[in-house]
Amino acid sequence: MAEVEETLKRIQGQKGVQGIIIVNSEGIPIKTTLDNSSTVQYAGLIHQLVMKARSTIRDMDPQNDLTFLRVRSKKNEIMIAPDKDYFLIVIQNPSD
Amino acid sequence: MEIVHVYTKLRGEFGRQCLFSDRPAELMVDIPADPSLALQFIQKTPRDQALQACRDMSEHQVNTERFESESCGINHVQGGWPKDVDPEEMEQTIRFRKKVEKDESYVNSILQLGSVMEHCIRQNNAVDIYQEYFEKEEEVEESQEPPSAKTINIFRDPNEVKRTVTGLSWHPDCGRKLAAAYSCLDFQKTNKDMSLDSYIWDVENPNRPEMTLKPASPLVCLDYNPKDSHTLVGGSYNGQIAYWDTRRGSQPVELSSLEQSHRDPVYKIIWLQSKTGTDAFSASTDGQVLWWDVRKLNEPTERLVLDPGREGNLDRALGAISLEFEPTMPTKFMVGTEQGVVVSCNRKAKTPSEKIVCTYDGHHGPVYALQRNPFFPKNFLTVGDWTARIWSEDIKESSIMWTKYQMSYLMDACWSPVRPSVFFTVKTDGVLDVWDVLFKQNEPTLRLKVCDKALYSLRVQDNGRLVACGSKQGEATLLEICSGLSTIQKNEKSLLAAMFERETKREKILEARQREIRLKERSRSEQSREEEAGRGDGEESPDQLIARAEKDFYSLVETELRRREDETQQEKGVCEEKEVKDEAETSETLQ
């Protein structure tokens, strides 16, 4: 329990990190550092995106699986680390 | 031919040791070239042929079925919560979350994901992968790709009975909206069910017009106010002027009174530049140009009758069908008439007769479009009959440049606002022509068939890339021109200035020559008149003149002939002298 907190605090302390969201496999945000409405939006939209990306990788090669997803946009970068039951979403402003 | 060389060895010498000896080369056979064989071969000049070991491919373009798409938003609501947890209840959600956090698999997966994530975050912080490495690089020279244009959208008239798009106007800020005026210009062919509406379209949405304008009579032309992008003014088929404010709805805010308006359809209306930003002027085929203040549309502020005799006589007035106004020259304006004459007027003249400054007579038919070149205001473009002509203000006799006679009537034209040498024209066979005067002068640089019906109107947006043209079936097509035709080239302005000057000078010289010839004719006719009057004084009559001319001619011929004979005589004389000398010599030697 404490390790989880420590990990999240370390991530939050990195340069440029704007927010962290932990979502479960049903799309429910478990832990978040952003406000409620953004969290709900991110959780819903990113959940669909990860499902689509994962199914794409597995369609191409059934032995393969998605390990990490980075979505770079003009304003920031959304990094998603998927797992069997949970995803960890971090929004970072890349250094420039 | 068989070449045989025999090697012999005595039986008794078999098995003996080989003793090699040196000896010089010996010519065995010499086969000379046989030229007669060359006749069996055909000489072919070098040819090159490209080969590629790959499959044959062909390129096709396909148009998909048109489908209507609409974008709408979705409201996200939290979902996925198990049945016993109500997402609205804070306590329940908190309790659920705490339960999950205590789960061991959660802890493990988060720790693992956390380390992966940290690695990526640190990567991002270490190197910026999108860093601009070659910032100061010079712009690449434009590749010489052929000019092209792409249709982006087609805005169709939503009504059953289709009307012609007779007027187009772009929204002054950034051009996201296009206002189109719809009416039926065929004489007495208006359908009873024809709708009177005109529309404002949003460029991105071709399915439905953004706004409808409901005038009392169909609009023939309209114009957005360049100062206030919410207001528009439109001229309608029955001669009235209407003023709209888009914030206030579809009905016109004000309508000019029927008695004081034009008596024929208003073919062109343009906003003027004034301090109040509420002045506009309109032209119609009833021969009048009227000035209006949109705050008070019951009466025009000024009136001008296009009488070439400068007497303000409406019966002899020329019907106006196009109007031109350049904000950089606010006192001058030009009117194109149905009779093919372009009238240049000065607004600030003291007396009405001085208002009409001069006329340019160039076309055989109505001058449908008239526009000054935005970069060279002294030169203007007109279309009418089957040609497009470029004029210079100083030359009144004829245009300085013109296209050849096209196959169909030209209905509208305008200059490109970014490239001084490019202009666009539309024709009744549905073709949009893009002319680049510096590149090719006898043919359009790009010819596009926009639709099967006649195209009636054309407007270029201020960025020079988007062109809207309207057809007879109520379709307004939006095209994007390739960057080659919409970005200004180096030296373009100076080259075009030189071209215009050259053509203007040529026309001036021609004009001067014409004037000279005319003067000579006049003086000669005066002279002959004088001579006829003074025949009794013993001066020569025409017959005597002819006789004298004949005599002069023959005497000239004779002198020439005589001269030639003298020359040959002289030559002969020289030869004869020589012969005589030779004879004398030989006779001398003989003696």
XYZ file of C-alpha atoms in Angstrom:
687
model
C 0.000 0.000 0.000
C 2.693 2.393 0.990
C 4.844 1.340 -1.913
C 2.077 2.223 -4.294
C 1.881 5.661 -2.782
C 5.590 6.065 -2.955
C 5.704 5.012 -6.582
C 2.982 7.429 -7.498
C 4.627 10.225 -5.607
C 7.896 9.576 -7.385
C 6.170 9.662 -10.755
C 4.350 12.828 -9.865
C 7.624 14.405 -8.876
C 9.222 13.892 -12.287
C 9.658 16.922 -14.490
C 6.701 17.825 -16.697
C 4.186 15.346 -15.265
C 0.752 16.926 -15.251
C -1.401 14.113 -13.922
C -1.711 10.403 -13.130
C -4.795 8.216 -13.406
C -5.172 4.554 -12.505
C -8.102 2.882 -14.251
C -9.372 -0.651 -13.821
C -10.434 -2.992 -16.565
C -14.019 -1.750 -16.426
C -13.040 1.843 -16.935
C -13.517 2.997 -13.357
C -10.858 5.438 -12.241
C -9.339 4.126 -9.008
C -6.824 6.794 -8.233
C -6.273 10.161 -9.810
C -4.466 13.430 -9.326
C -6.694 15.400 -11.742
C -10.169 16.791 -11.232
C -13.191 14.571 -11.542
C -14.548 15.599 -14.911
C -11.172 15.299 -16.707
C -10.568 11.965 -15.019
C -13.869 10.588 -16.186
C -13.217 11.814 -19.701
C -9.716 10.416 -19.871
C -10.754 7.114 -18.335
C -13.575 6.562 -20.787
C -11.767 7.634 -23.931
C -8.417 6.055 -23.198
C -9.973 2.779 -22.189
C -11.477 2.458 -25.669
C -8.216 3.479 -27.296
C -6.225 0.857 -25.381
C -8.731 -1.858 -26.223
C -8.485 -0.973 -29.890
C -4.688 -0.822 -29.858
C -4.407 -4.116 -28.038
C -6.784 -5.880 -30.404
C -4.829 -4.452 -33.364
C -1.542 -5.879 -32.094
C -3.077 -9.211 -31.350
C -4.834 -9.406 -34.695
C -1.538 -8.934 -36.512
C 0.207 -11.559 -34.424
C -1.644 -13.533 -31.781
C 1.567 -14.145 -29.824
C 2.167 -10.439 -29.513
C 0.695 -8.120 -26.944
C 0.571 -4.410 -26.212
C 3.120 -3.339 -23.646
C 3.034 0.441 -23.785
C 1.164 3.142 -25.655
C 2.339 6.711 -26.161
C 0.112 9.340 -27.696
C 2.009 12.498 -28.507
C -0.009 15.606 -29.253
C 0.821 19.217 -29.813
C 0.371 20.178 -26.232
C 1.415 17.120 -24.233
C 2.079 13.407 -24.238
C -0.244 10.765 -22.834
C 1.546 7.576 -21.775
C -0.446 4.465 -21.024
C 0.960 1.343 -19.422
C -1.598 -1.445 -19.727
C -1.801 -4.534 -17.605
C -4.220 -7.407 -17.313
C -6.594 -5.644 -14.965
C -5.459 -2.052 -14.669
C -3.934 0.769 -16.661
C -1.689 3.509 -15.501
C -2.125 6.761 -17.447
C 0.343 9.614 -17.115
C 0.016 12.965 -18.850
C 3.328 14.721 -19.325
C 4.425 17.911 -20.939
C 7.541 16.954 -22.881
C 10.619 19.011 -22.194
C 11.337 21.702 -24.759
C 34.677 -21.493 -95.811
C 36.740 -23.967 -93.962
C 40.013 -23.078 -92.383
C 42.176 -26.140 -91.850
C 45.589 -26.306 -90.291
C 47.350 -29.661 -90.285
C 49.709 -30.745 -87.544
C 51.936 -33.683 -88.533
C 54.313 -35.851 -86.509
C 56.352 -38.761 -87.726
C 55.561 -42.101 -86.080
C 59.135 -42.552 -85.263
C 59.273 -39.333 -83.299
C 56.489 -40.299 -80.911
C 57.635 -40.443 -77.379
C 60.626 -38.231 -78.038
C 61.307 -35.279 -75.783
C 59.650 -32.049 -76.869
C 62.170 -29.524 -77.983
C 60.567 -26.134 -78.073
C 61.951 -23.438 -80.281
C 61.091 -19.827 -80.719
C 59.820 -18.558 -83.923
C 58.038 -15.364 -84.987
C 54.317 -15.016 -85.517
C 52.936 -16.347 -88.746
C 49.804 -15.147 -90.361
C 47.576 -18.148 -90.900
C 44.456 -16.745 -92.404
C 43.376 -13.269 -93.283
C 39.637 -12.891 -93.839
C 38.942 -9.431 -95.217
C 35.652 -7.621 -94.535
C 32.974 -8.254 -97.095
C 30.973 -5.049 -97.647
C 28.221 -6.899 -99.491
C 27.222 -8.549 -96.247
C 26.551 -5.159 -94.730
C 23.580 -4.790 -97.051
C 21.814 -7.509 -95.138
C 21.796 -5.387 -92.016
C 19.580 -2.353 -91.385
C 21.148 0.441 -89.430
C 18.943 1.900 -86.720
C 19.702 5.126 -84.947
C 20.351 4.583 -81.267
C 17.184 3.997 -79.372
C 16.721 3.673 -75.698
C 14.080 1.582 -74.120
C 13.254 1.434 -70.487
C 12.518 -1.879 -68.928
C 11.429 -2.730 -65.512
C 10.980 -6.144 -64.081
C 7.765 -5.595 -62.246
C 4.063 -6.094 -62.681
C 2.047 -3.767 -64.843
C 0.027 -1.389 -62.743
C -2.562 1.171 -63.657
C -3.899 4.121 -61.748
C -7.584 4.775 -61.295
C -9.578 7.363 -59.467
C -12.767 6.437 -57.790
C -15.451 8.609 -56.331
C -17.299 7.210 -53.395
C -20.995 7.510 -52.904
C -21.976 10.726 -51.336
C -23.054 10.367 -47.765
C -24.092 12.974 -45.307
C -22.105 13.211 -42.160
C -22.836 15.237 -39.137
C -20.688 15.723 -36.127
C -22.270 15.738 -32.750
C -20.975 15.384 -29.235
C -21.587 12.573 -26.772
C -22.093 13.130 -23.128
C -19.897 10.877 -21.098
C -21.412 9.425 -18.019
C -19.551 7.290 -15.606
C -20.122 3.650 -16.196
C -18.689 0.382 -15.293
C -19.508 0.707 -11.654
C -20.779 -2.548 -10.168
C -24.450 -2.805 -9.435
C -24.296 -2.116 -5.767
C -22.278 1.056 -6.106
C -24.034 4.240 -7.037
C -21.632 6.582 -8.858
C -23.302 9.637 -7.416
C -22.818 8.589 -3.844
C -19.405 9.767 -2.700
C -19.230 7.396 0.217
C -19.915 4.323 -1.817
C -17.383 5.197 -4.459
C -14.746 5.951 -1.867
C -15.432 2.684 -0.162
C -15.156 0.820 -3.448
C -11.923 2.512 -4.288
C -10.404 1.740 -0.930
C -11.354 -1.880 -1.350
C -9.599 -2.075 -4.683
C -6.498 -0.428 -3.317
C -6.158 -3.112 -0.738
C -6.174 -5.820 -3.346
C -2.796 -7.461 -3.734
C -2.855 -7.858 -7.477
C -3.468 -4.128 -7.663
C -0.360 -3.404 -5.676
C 1.805 -5.688 -7.747
C 0.616 -4.481 -11.074
C 0.919 -0.852 -10.098
C 4.461 -1.321 -8.915
C 5.407 -2.984 -12.115
C 3.627 -0.470 -14.320
C 5.110 2.319 -12.304
C 8.641 1.284 -13.085
C 7.918 0.976 -16.802
C 6.289 4.350 -16.768
C 9.135 6.006 -14.962
C 11.537 4.759 -17.575
C 9.491 6.377 -20.309
C 9.077 9.607 -18.436
C 12.794 9.845 -17.926
C 13.293 9.142 -21.609
C 11.064 12.053 -22.462
C 12.893 14.331 -20.149
C 16.271 13.294 -21.451
C 15.787 13.792 -25.158
C 13.278 15.835 -27.043
C 12.616 13.695 -30.057
C 10.870 16.432 -31.975
C 13.650 18.948 -31.633
C 14.083 21.177 -34.682
C 17.535 20.390 -36.018
C 17.588 22.252 -39.298
C 15.852 25.461 -38.485
C 17.769 27.880 -40.631
C 17.551 25.805 -43.777
C 16.620 27.708 -46.928
C 13.293 27.062 -48.523
C 13.395 24.325 -51.086
C 12.803 25.482 -54.644
C 9.273 24.722 -55.675
C 8.975 21.647 -57.755
C 7.502 22.305 -61.133
C 4.332 20.376 -60.638
C 1.536 20.990 -63.101
C -1.142 23.375 -61.903
C -4.170 21.714 -60.426
C -7.223 22.449 -58.403
C -9.290 20.243 -56.171
C -12.992 20.419 -55.449
C -13.471 20.591 -51.732
C -17.188 20.934 -51.326
C -20.341 21.416 -53.300
C -23.168 23.385 -51.769
C -26.432 22.427 -53.375
C -29.626 24.397 -53.339
C -31.849 22.533 -50.888
C -35.059 23.533 -52.634
C -36.907 21.414 -55.167
C -36.903 24.040 -57.868
C -33.276 24.870 -58.560
C -32.251 28.459 -59.073
C -29.099 29.980 -60.472
C -26.402 31.139 -58.099
C -26.132 34.675 -59.338
C -24.076 36.268 -56.610
C -21.402 35.139 -54.162
C -19.664 36.924 -51.365
C -17.073 35.690 -48.907
C -17.168 36.522 -45.259
C -14.603 39.265 -44.659
C -12.796 37.626 -41.710
C -10.908 34.505 -42.715
C -13.591 33.400 -45.158
C -15.277 30.613 -43.216
C -18.638 31.548 -44.584
C -19.913 32.068 -48.053
C -23.066 33.983 -48.858
C -24.825 32.986 -52.056
C -27.651 34.791 -53.791
C -30.109 32.629 -55.685
C -32.495 33.842 -58.325
C -33.730 32.911 -61.741
C -32.433 35.279 -64.396
C -34.272 33.750 -67.330
C -36.784 36.182 -68.648
C -40.263 35.377 -67.341
C -39.370 31.810 -66.600
C -39.637 32.017 -62.829
C -41.536 29.129 -61.421
C -44.411 29.858 -59.067
C -43.038 27.453 -56.517
C -39.592 28.888 -56.624
C -38.314 29.742 -53.204
C -37.157 33.306 -52.602
C -34.476 32.428 -50.090
C -30.771 32.963 -50.296
C -28.315 31.216 -48.043
C -25.184 31.677 -46.052
C -23.121 28.500 -46.047
C -20.460 27.424 -43.611
C -17.539 26.158 -45.667
C -17.206 22.990 -43.611
C -20.816 21.915 -43.754
C -22.278 21.357 -47.195
C -25.348 19.569 -45.947
C -27.295 22.440 -44.584
C -26.925 26.179 -45.029
C -25.910 27.951 -41.888
C -28.380 30.718 -42.319
C -31.246 31.613 -44.575
C -31.933 35.105 -45.835
C -35.552 35.738 -46.709
C -35.986 38.709 -48.981
C -39.209 39.888 -50.540
C -37.985 39.043 -54.016
C -35.118 36.771 -55.042
C -31.681 38.302 -54.565
C -29.552 38.811 -57.634
C -26.462 39.992 -55.806
C -25.216 40.470 -52.295
C -22.192 41.716 -50.456
C -20.784 41.332 -46.976
C -19.779 44.550 -45.273
C -15.979 44.480 -45.113
C -16.029 46.542 -41.927
C -18.784 44.755 -40.049
C -18.930 41.071 -40.802
C -22.440 40.650 -39.471
C -24.116 42.883 -41.982
C -24.919 42.191 -45.589
C -26.618 44.153 -48.262
C -28.414 42.571 -51.172
C -29.972 43.694 -54.421
C -33.099 41.905 -55.515
C -34.868 41.038 -58.709
C -37.550 43.674 -58.316
C -35.019 46.463 -57.855
C -35.132 46.814 -54.104
C -32.166 46.887 -51.802
C -32.309 44.932 -48.562
C -30.085 45.116 -45.534
C -29.533 42.189 -43.171
C -27.897 41.803 -39.836
C -27.094 38.149 -39.243
C -27.443 38.566 -35.530
C -31.033 39.637 -35.981
C -32.367 36.757 -38.016
C -33.394 35.917 -41.528
C -35.670 38.798 -42.293
C -34.090 41.926 -43.679
C -33.661 44.621 -41.106
C -34.595 47.198 -43.676
C -35.861 47.258 -47.212
C -35.698 50.186 -49.604
C -38.974 51.639 -50.735
C -40.298 50.387 -54.066
C -40.802 53.836 -55.600
C -37.270 54.994 -54.985
C -35.457 51.820 -55.946
C -34.354 50.581 -59.302
C -36.895 49.578 -61.869
C -34.974 46.581 -63.099
C -33.114 43.846 -61.239
C -30.178 45.162 -59.274
C -27.210 43.446 -60.834
C -24.473 44.585 -58.545
C -24.210 46.139 -55.146
C -20.999 47.048 -53.364
C -20.247 48.548 -49.975
C -18.386 51.806 -50.011
C -15.665 52.982 -47.753
C -16.983 55.680 -45.546
C -16.526 56.869 -41.999
C -19.813 55.440 -40.892
C -19.344 52.180 -42.769
C -22.970 52.215 -43.846
C -22.774 53.366 -47.442
C -23.345 51.171 -50.430
C -24.052 51.712 -54.080
C -25.948 49.658 -56.581
C -26.307 49.393 -60.333
C -29.088 48.115 -62.475
C -30.053 47.784 -66.119
C -32.551 50.638 -65.750
C -29.557 52.905 -66.343
C -29.108 54.262 -62.866
C -26.430 53.968 -60.240
C -27.846 54.719 -56.805
C -26.052 55.433 -53.565
C -27.661 54.336 -50.309
C -27.147 54.800 -46.647
C -28.302 51.569 -45.062
C -29.658 53.289 -42.039
C -32.185 55.047 -44.168
C -33.186 52.894 -47.072
C -36.360 54.701 -48.011
C -34.493 56.977 -50.350
C -31.153 56.839 -52.110
C -28.669 59.508 -51.087
C -27.481 60.105 -54.623
C -28.443 59.177 -58.122
C -26.512 58.972 -61.346
C -27.987 58.291 -64.741
C -25.605 56.590 -67.154
C -26.361 58.760 -70.107
C -23.422 58.883 -72.504
C -24.646 62.270 -73.669
C -24.118 63.448 -70.104
C -27.574 64.931 -69.905
C -29.150 62.661 -67.335
C -31.654 61.425 -69.871
C -33.009 58.076 -68.725
C -34.280 57.106 -72.145
C -30.828 57.109 -73.585
C -29.136 55.643 -70.552
C -26.993 52.573 -70.775
C -28.078 49.649 -68.663
C -25.516 48.831 -65.995
C -24.708 45.228 -65.376
C -21.525 45.330 -63.311
C -19.902 47.708 -60.947
C -16.395 48.216 -59.716
C -15.055 49.954 -56.694
C -11.578 49.882 -55.275
C -11.232 51.023 -51.661
C -7.837 52.582 -52.430
C -9.451 54.962 -54.924
C -12.649 55.983 -53.204
C -13.686 58.745 -55.565
C -13.532 56.795 -58.766
C -15.655 53.896 -59.804
C -16.472 52.104 -63.006
C -19.651 50.665 -64.434
C -19.930 47.962 -67.055
C -22.963 48.234 -69.269
C -25.179 46.003 -71.301
C -24.120 47.752 -74.463
C -20.521 46.656 -74.027
C -19.247 50.028 -72.878
C -17.324 50.548 -69.659
C -17.985 53.917 -68.108
C -15.493 55.421 -65.725
C -16.968 57.889 -63.299
C -15.853 60.298 -60.688
C -18.021 60.549 -57.672
C -16.771 63.875 -56.492
C -17.528 65.823 -59.637
C -19.311 69.129 -59.220
C -21.963 68.774 -61.878
C -23.769 65.611 -62.887
C -22.492 65.946 -66.427
C -18.923 65.810 -65.187
C -19.529 62.664 -63.249
C -18.985 60.495 -66.276
C -15.302 60.887 -67.016
C -14.769 58.636 -70.012
C -15.949 55.493 -71.712
C -14.165 52.458 -72.969
C -15.875 50.717 -75.800
C -14.602 47.220 -76.184
C -17.113 44.463 -76.049
C -19.853 43.355 -78.384
C -22.047 42.216 -75.560
C -22.815 43.042 -71.927
C -19.792 43.514 -69.722
C -20.567 40.884 -67.111
C -17.602 41.452 -64.864
C -15.296 44.325 -64.150
C -12.459 44.455 -61.683
C -9.292 46.400 -61.148
C -6.081 44.496 -60.596
C -5.458 44.661 -56.833
C -1.744 45.258 -57.420
C -1.949 47.563 -60.416
C -5.092 49.630 -59.998
C -4.555 51.354 -63.329
C -5.303 48.136 -65.157
C -8.650 46.452 -65.054
C -10.174 43.269 -66.363
C -13.489 43.007 -68.166
C -15.368 40.051 -69.554
C -18.110 40.197 -72.061
C -18.982 38.581 -75.366
C -16.586 35.668 -75.704
C -13.385 37.305 -74.576
C -11.719 38.612 -71.471
C -9.877 41.884 -71.889
C -7.331 43.743 -69.831
C -7.415 47.499 -70.111
C -5.201 50.335 -69.069
C -6.942 53.434 -67.812
C -4.976 55.725 -70.093
C -5.809 53.960 -73.334
C -9.385 54.589 -74.246
C -9.448 53.195 -77.739
C -8.920 49.557 -77.024
C -7.838 47.055 -74.467
C -4.142 46.378 -74.090
C -4.431 42.607 -73.844
C -7.193 40.208 -74.690
C -7.864 36.501 -74.951
C -8.917 34.903 -78.155
C -12.591 34.264 -78.751
C -13.665 31.347 -76.623
C -16.191 28.686 -77.480
C -18.745 29.810 -74.965
C -19.761 32.985 -73.254
C -17.738 34.212 -70.313
C -19.963 35.057 -67.408
C -17.730 36.248 -64.608
C -14.098 36.915 -63.812
C -11.900 38.083 -61.009
C -8.250 38.671 -60.261
C -6.390 36.584 -57.747
C -5.806 38.649 -54.601
C -2.344 37.173 -54.048
C -0.832 36.849 -57.501
C -0.979 39.895 -59.723
C -0.777 37.956 -62.965
C -3.456 35.352 -62.303
C -7.139 35.724 -62.997
C -10.088 33.345 -63.108
C -12.999 33.191 -65.530
C -16.108 31.050 -65.719
C -17.993 30.115 -68.849
C -21.414 28.883 -69.806
C -20.100 25.418 -70.633
C -19.299 24.861 -66.968
C -15.568 25.426 -67.272
C -13.460 27.433 -64.853
C -10.343 28.840 -66.493
C -7.334 30.018 -64.572
C -5.178 32.388 -66.647
C -1.611 33.234 -65.744
C -0.611 36.115 -67.951
C 3.115 35.719 -67.276
C 3.131 32.031 -68.094
C 0.910 31.632 -71.125
C -1.050 34.304 -72.867
C -2.997 32.568 -75.542
C -4.449 29.831 -73.409
C -5.573 29.407 -69.859
C -2.949 27.846 -67.618
C -5.529 25.563 -66.076
C -8.886 24.594 -67.417
C -11.289 22.778 -65.139
C -14.671 21.390 -65.933
C -16.534 22.154 -62.772
C -20.000 20.991 -63.765
C -22.182 20.251 -66.765
C -24.369 23.290 -66.372
C -23.404 26.872 -67.058
C -21.394 28.681 -64.398
C -22.705 32.101 -63.542
C -20.668 33.588 -60.776
C -17.215 33.406 -59.284
C -15.516 34.728 -56.169
C -11.998 34.224 -54.918
C -11.359 34.261 -51.219
C -8.834 36.723 -49.846
C -6.161 34.101 -49.280
C -6.181 33.319 -52.985
C -6.503 29.565 -52.501
C -10.218 29.004 -52.277
C -12.461 29.778 -55.218
C -16.234 29.527 -55.153
C -18.247 29.339 -58.345
C -21.969 29.121 -58.765
C -23.879 27.281 -61.442
C -27.254 27.438 -63.098
C -28.545 24.475 -61.122
C -27.976 26.130 -57.793
C -24.693 24.400 -57.008
C -21.930 26.445 -55.514
C -18.646 24.587 -55.850
C -15.708 25.317 -53.635
C -12.302 24.602 -55.139
C -8.826 24.799 -53.744
C -6.149 25.996 -56.136
C -2.700 24.437 -55.963
C -0.014 26.404 -54.223
C 1.809 27.157 -57.463
C -1.053 29.370 -58.572
C -1.700 30.930 -55.221
C 1.726 31.901 -53.943
C 3.412 34.911 -55.406
C 6.566 34.176 -57.388
C 9.762 36.183 -57.252
C 9.790 39.295 -59.425
C 6.229 38.708 -60.428
C 5.159 42.236 -59.741
C 7.991 43.798 -61.671
C 7.574 41.414 -64.611
C 3.894 42.110 -64.803
C 4.456 45.851 -64.499
C 6.892 45.632 -67.391
C 4.374 43.642 -69.430
C 1.575 46.096 -68.818
C 3.806 49.008 -69.680
C 4.920 47.385 -72.873
C 1.382 46.656 -73.965
C 0.222 50.107 -72.980
C 3.004 51.677 -74.995
C 2.135 49.537 -77.979
C -1.465 50.618 -77.795
C -0.418 54.230 -77.402
C 1.728 54.011 -80.486
C -1.109 52.387 -82.398
C -3.471 55.060 -81.165
C -1.088 57.822 -82.211
C -0.722 56.237 -85.629
C -4.479 55.965 -86.026
C -4.807 59.597 -85.127
C -2.148 60.539 -87.636
C -3.840 58.590 -90.374
C -7.119 60.185 -89.523
C -5.595 63.640 -89.588
C -4.036 62.959 -92.958
C -7.322 61.709 -94.318
C -9.046 64.774 -93.043
C -6.491 67.150 -94.461
C -6.494 65.326 -97.764
C -10.247 65.436 -98.012
C -10.103 69.123 -97.186
C -7.484 69.627 -99.837
C -9.481 67.811 -102.487
C -12.486 69.868 -101.544
C -10.439 73.013 -102.006
C -9.134 71.779 -105.276
C -12.561 70.990 -106.637
C -13.727 74.413 -105.615
C -10.739 76.018 -107.358
C -10.935 74.118 -110.646
C -11.802 77.274 -112.524
C -8.463 78.790 -111.468
C -6.584 76.571 -113.887
C -5.426 74.102 -111.305
C -5.271 70.489 -112.251
C -8.352 68.339 -112.218
C -8.208 64.689 -111.199
C -7.832 63.566 -114.844
C -4.958 65.869 -115.374
C -3.477 64.634 -112.124
C -3.671 61.091 -113.420
C -2.091 62.037 -116.727
C 0.678 63.825 -114.916
C 1.240 60.824 -112.679
C 1.441 58.549 -115.712
C 3.897 60.822 -117.447
C 6.085 60.960 -114.374
C 5.999 57.215 -114.052
C 6.959 56.527 -117.643
C 9.708 59.087 -117.618
C 11.121 57.514 -114.499
C 11.047 54.084 -116.109
C 12.718 55.381 -119.230
C 15.513 57.095 -117.340
C 16.146 53.908 -115.447
C 16.256 51.836 -118.613
C 18.586 54.303 -120.246
C 20.843 54.228 -117.253
C 21.031 50.481 -117.387
C 21.822 50.526 -121.075
C 24.555 53.021 -120.457
C 26.070 50.777 -117.888
C 26.108 47.764 -120.143
C 27.411 49.969 -122.927
C 30.215 51.087 -120.707
C 31.094 47.531 -119.869
C 30.934 46.536 -123.464
C 32.977 49.561 -124.240
C 35.600 48.389 -121.808
C 35.635 44.929 -123.368
C 35.782 46.400 -126.821
C 38.638 48.608 -125.801
C 40.386 45.597 -124.453
C 39.770 43.629 -127.606
C 40.996 46.509 -129.660
C 44.080 46.704 -127.503
C 44.715 42.964 -127.854
C 44.238 43.104 -131.555
C 46.591 46.012 -131.678
C 49.134 44.058 -129.645
C 48.812 40.909 -131.683
C 48.941 42.894 -134.844
C 51.991 44.571 -133.424
C 53.626 41.304 -132.542
C 52.710 39.865 -135.860
C 54.288 42.729 -137.527
